[in-house]
């Protein structure tokens, strides 16, 4: 059975991915901790960076982790669809639905389509695709943040470096070439036969689910990289205002260098704010 409904698993997982992506953890967390709308303060962006500005690094990290997990959860849901022993779910992608997570994060249906910039969700996407992609992104991100103290620049540079250079090294996935075709089951068999070459771990789950679903399907690395590139394009588009400010030398530092006196004053401010919140 081919045709439109042949990819029912992808369609359903993508719809679910969009609704999961529409959950804005920065809005939820900041509202819970401080009782305000994150979209009305700071940069007015619903994301981990603006959360860090308002609540500190701890809550910023929590929001980034939760936003990243949206991609992981969606991929696992897609995997469950792929286990259904029916041709309608035979070639369910784990990666296309994650692209819809990014769309949902940027344009959430629950918040009048006013969302964040999808950096953390994109990092979750990279982690699902290959932990080495994720690790390289983090390395570049931290280096650029350390040099510039600006998260926006770090996110843009890390995404470009990862997507335009790093993901096109096939050996990172345990293979030495890019093959054509949608179903790359045979291509991945040699990789999965070596337990040390299962870097694309979510794609390896196709191997584990095949005996249950009776489907021998695995996604092509070109398809995976194309989805990642589309995610990078979305991230870059959402950062366009930041790019304009960077060009005009008006982009503020996310983590400004503080003097010892300023650090003491900042700690006192955080302590006083915590006391007020407890009251």
XYZ file of C-alpha atoms in Angstrom:
279
model
C 0.000 0.000 0.000
C 1.585 3.235 -1.135
C 0.404 6.754 -1.509
C -0.465 9.486 0.944
C -1.599 7.284 3.844
C 1.493 5.135 3.510
C 3.184 7.684 5.734
C 0.447 7.909 8.348
C 2.970 7.418 11.144
C 4.965 10.464 10.028
C 1.821 12.582 9.757
C 0.508 11.651 13.202
C 3.918 11.964 14.895
C 4.463 15.367 13.256
C 1.109 16.658 14.518
C 1.927 15.442 18.016
C 5.410 16.936 17.696
C 3.933 20.334 16.881
C 1.679 20.274 19.942
C 4.560 19.140 22.164
C 6.781 21.840 20.682
C 4.097 24.428 21.425
C 4.598 23.876 25.159
C 6.675 26.919 26.171
C 8.528 25.990 29.333
C 9.945 29.489 29.750
C 6.425 30.930 29.948
C 5.341 28.216 32.386
C 8.426 28.350 34.618
C 8.706 32.149 34.821
C 4.973 32.431 35.521
C 5.281 29.836 38.286
C 8.438 31.236 39.889
C 7.915 34.971 39.461
C 4.285 35.391 38.427
C 5.027 37.353 35.256
C 4.856 36.777 31.501
C 8.377 36.268 30.142
C 7.209 37.799 26.856
C 6.636 41.139 28.607
C 10.101 41.567 30.136
C 13.741 41.620 29.073
C 14.126 40.763 25.400
C 10.453 39.669 25.397
C 11.513 36.319 23.956
C 10.045 33.110 25.368
C 13.239 31.153 25.781
C 15.960 29.962 28.126
C 18.172 33.038 27.621
C 15.497 35.500 28.681
C 14.613 33.173 31.557
C 18.245 33.353 32.666
C 18.072 37.139 32.660
C 14.972 37.119 34.860
C 15.502 34.127 37.154
C 19.205 33.288 36.952
C 21.297 30.531 35.400
C 19.676 27.675 37.347
C 16.183 28.262 35.989
C 17.590 29.111 32.568
C 19.264 25.690 32.500
C 16.036 23.971 33.613
C 14.073 25.643 30.808
C 16.738 24.745 28.227
C 16.722 21.120 29.402
C 12.926 20.881 29.235
C 12.807 22.500 25.790
C 15.474 20.102 24.544
C 13.547 17.128 25.895
C 10.599 18.048 23.675
C 12.560 16.806 20.669
C 13.632 13.613 22.430
C 10.099 12.784 23.574
C 8.703 13.380 20.091
C 11.306 11.076 18.535
C 10.412 8.328 21.010
C 6.702 8.758 20.230
C 7.518 8.404 16.528
C 9.425 5.244 17.392
C 6.327 3.824 19.085
C 4.321 4.524 15.925
C 6.957 2.698 13.882
C 6.431 -0.405 16.030
C 2.820 -0.773 14.863
C 2.760 -3.860 12.567
C 0.863 -2.157 9.770
C 2.031 -0.790 6.419
C 0.528 2.608 7.291
C 3.337 3.032 9.840
C 6.014 1.137 7.951
C 8.338 4.079 7.262
C 7.714 6.368 10.202
C 10.461 8.976 10.434
C 11.931 9.899 13.794
C 13.361 13.139 12.445
C 10.618 14.841 10.428
C 8.356 15.079 13.522
C 11.194 16.798 15.416
C 11.218 19.538 12.795
C 7.612 20.187 13.767
C 8.733 20.487 17.383
C 10.853 23.466 16.316
C 7.913 24.948 14.412
C 5.708 24.526 17.476
C 8.326 26.120 19.731
C 8.628 29.162 17.458
C 4.909 29.438 16.711
C 3.039 27.806 19.637
C -0.667 27.303 19.182
C -1.216 27.709 22.945
C 0.305 31.198 23.076
C -1.107 32.957 20.005
C 1.836 31.703 17.905
C 4.309 33.902 19.804
C 7.164 31.651 20.880
C 10.932 31.397 21.238
C 13.878 30.891 18.936
C 14.180 27.097 19.212
C 17.856 26.913 20.224
C 17.329 24.383 23.037
C 14.866 22.325 20.986
C 17.358 22.346 18.117
C 20.037 21.076 20.489
C 17.672 18.266 21.481
C 17.277 17.509 17.769
C 21.063 17.256 17.401
C 21.335 14.999 20.451
C 18.770 12.623 18.976
C 20.513 12.607 15.594
C 23.994 12.002 16.981
C 25.532 12.907 20.379
C 28.675 14.037 18.538
C 26.602 16.673 16.693
C 25.283 17.830 20.051
C 28.740 17.826 21.636
C 30.300 19.820 18.801
C 27.473 22.387 18.964
C 27.981 22.775 22.728
C 31.754 23.126 22.352
C 31.447 25.909 19.775
C 28.616 27.526 21.755
C 30.600 27.695 24.999
C 33.729 29.010 23.288
C 31.803 31.798 21.528
C 29.845 32.690 24.689
C 33.126 32.864 26.619
C 34.638 35.166 24.001
C 31.623 37.397 23.289
C 29.343 36.965 26.351
C 26.433 36.955 23.896
C 24.190 33.882 23.582
C 22.667 35.031 20.297
C 26.051 35.109 18.543
C 27.030 31.779 20.109
C 23.810 30.095 18.963
C 24.131 31.360 15.388
C 27.831 30.470 15.065
C 27.404 27.039 16.684
C 24.452 26.182 14.430
C 26.299 27.268 11.281
C 29.503 25.435 12.233
C 27.629 22.244 13.067
C 25.271 22.206 10.114
C 27.527 23.460 7.353
C 30.680 21.590 8.351
C 30.406 18.931 11.033
C 27.331 16.948 9.988
C 28.818 16.364 6.525
C 31.544 14.114 7.929
C 29.898 10.698 7.431
C 32.558 8.860 9.458
C 31.095 10.415 12.611
C 28.111 8.113 12.087
C 30.281 5.070 11.400
C 29.854 5.090 7.605
C 32.191 6.324 4.889
C 29.737 7.568 2.260
C 26.258 9.006 1.698
C 23.907 6.649 -0.140
C 20.727 7.616 -1.947
C 17.197 6.439 -1.354
C 14.751 6.917 1.499
C 15.215 3.522 3.145
C 18.834 2.969 4.219
C 18.343 -0.224 6.197
C 21.148 -2.097 4.432
C 23.547 0.827 4.728
C 23.152 0.935 8.498
C 23.500 -2.809 9.084
C 27.278 -2.613 8.917
C 27.284 0.270 11.367
C 24.961 -1.406 13.859
C 26.931 -4.653 13.777
C 29.649 -2.822 15.728
C 28.464 -1.758 19.212
C 30.976 1.109 19.173
C 29.474 2.623 16.016
C 25.911 3.245 17.156
C 26.374 6.975 17.392
C 23.114 7.735 15.601
C 21.379 6.076 18.522
C 17.754 6.955 17.739
C 18.121 5.557 14.203
C 19.511 2.365 15.736
C 16.136 1.870 17.444
C 14.799 0.875 14.023
C 16.913 -2.259 14.431
C 15.377 -3.015 17.825
C 11.785 -2.438 16.703
C 12.047 -4.377 13.409
C 11.264 -7.797 14.996
C 8.095 -6.318 16.533
C 6.854 -4.278 13.592
C 8.159 -6.695 10.917
C 9.418 -3.615 9.018
C 13.004 -3.196 7.913
C 13.361 0.555 7.579
C 16.019 3.077 8.589
C 16.344 6.705 7.645
C 18.962 7.898 5.192
C 21.661 10.126 6.636
C 20.962 12.652 3.863
C 17.341 12.882 5.001
C 18.480 13.336 8.602
C 20.951 16.072 7.660
C 18.361 17.809 5.495
C 15.999 18.011 8.476
C 18.826 19.406 10.598
C 19.610 22.031 7.949
C 15.975 23.067 7.826
C 16.011 23.395 11.605
C 19.148 25.547 11.395
C 17.464 27.756 8.793
C 14.519 28.273 11.133
C 16.854 29.091 14.019
C 18.753 31.623 11.886
C 15.490 33.223 10.726
C 14.283 33.602 14.301
C 17.589 35.292 15.170
C 17.321 37.821 12.328
C 16.608 40.760 14.718
C 19.700 39.753 16.707
C 21.743 39.664 13.495
C 20.639 43.235 12.707
C 21.615 44.393 16.219
C 24.966 42.587 15.947
C 25.617 44.324 12.632
C 24.816 47.694 14.226
C 26.885 46.845 17.352
C 23.773 47.113 19.534
C 23.409 43.507 20.709
C 23.601 43.467 24.545
C 25.738 40.958 26.418
C 23.801 38.087 27.971
C 26.513 37.425 30.537
C 28.259 40.781 31.084
C 31.589 40.796 32.900
C 30.942 42.120 36.413
C 33.301 43.765 38.855
C 33.555 42.236 42.374
C 31.296 45.014 43.688
C 28.712 44.367 40.966
C 28.768 40.631 41.719
C 28.025 41.298 45.407
C 25.232 43.679 44.453
C 23.773 41.101 42.029
C 23.861 38.355 44.690
C 22.122 40.683 47.149
C 19.487 41.464 44.516
C 18.820 37.742 43.909
C 18.634 37.086 47.663
C 16.195 39.959 48.250
C 14.076 38.821 45.319
C 13.905 35.270 46.704
C 12.725 36.589 50.060
C 9.962 38.607 48.408
C 8.817 35.574 46.403
C 8.600 33.459 49.571
C 6.372 36.083 51.185
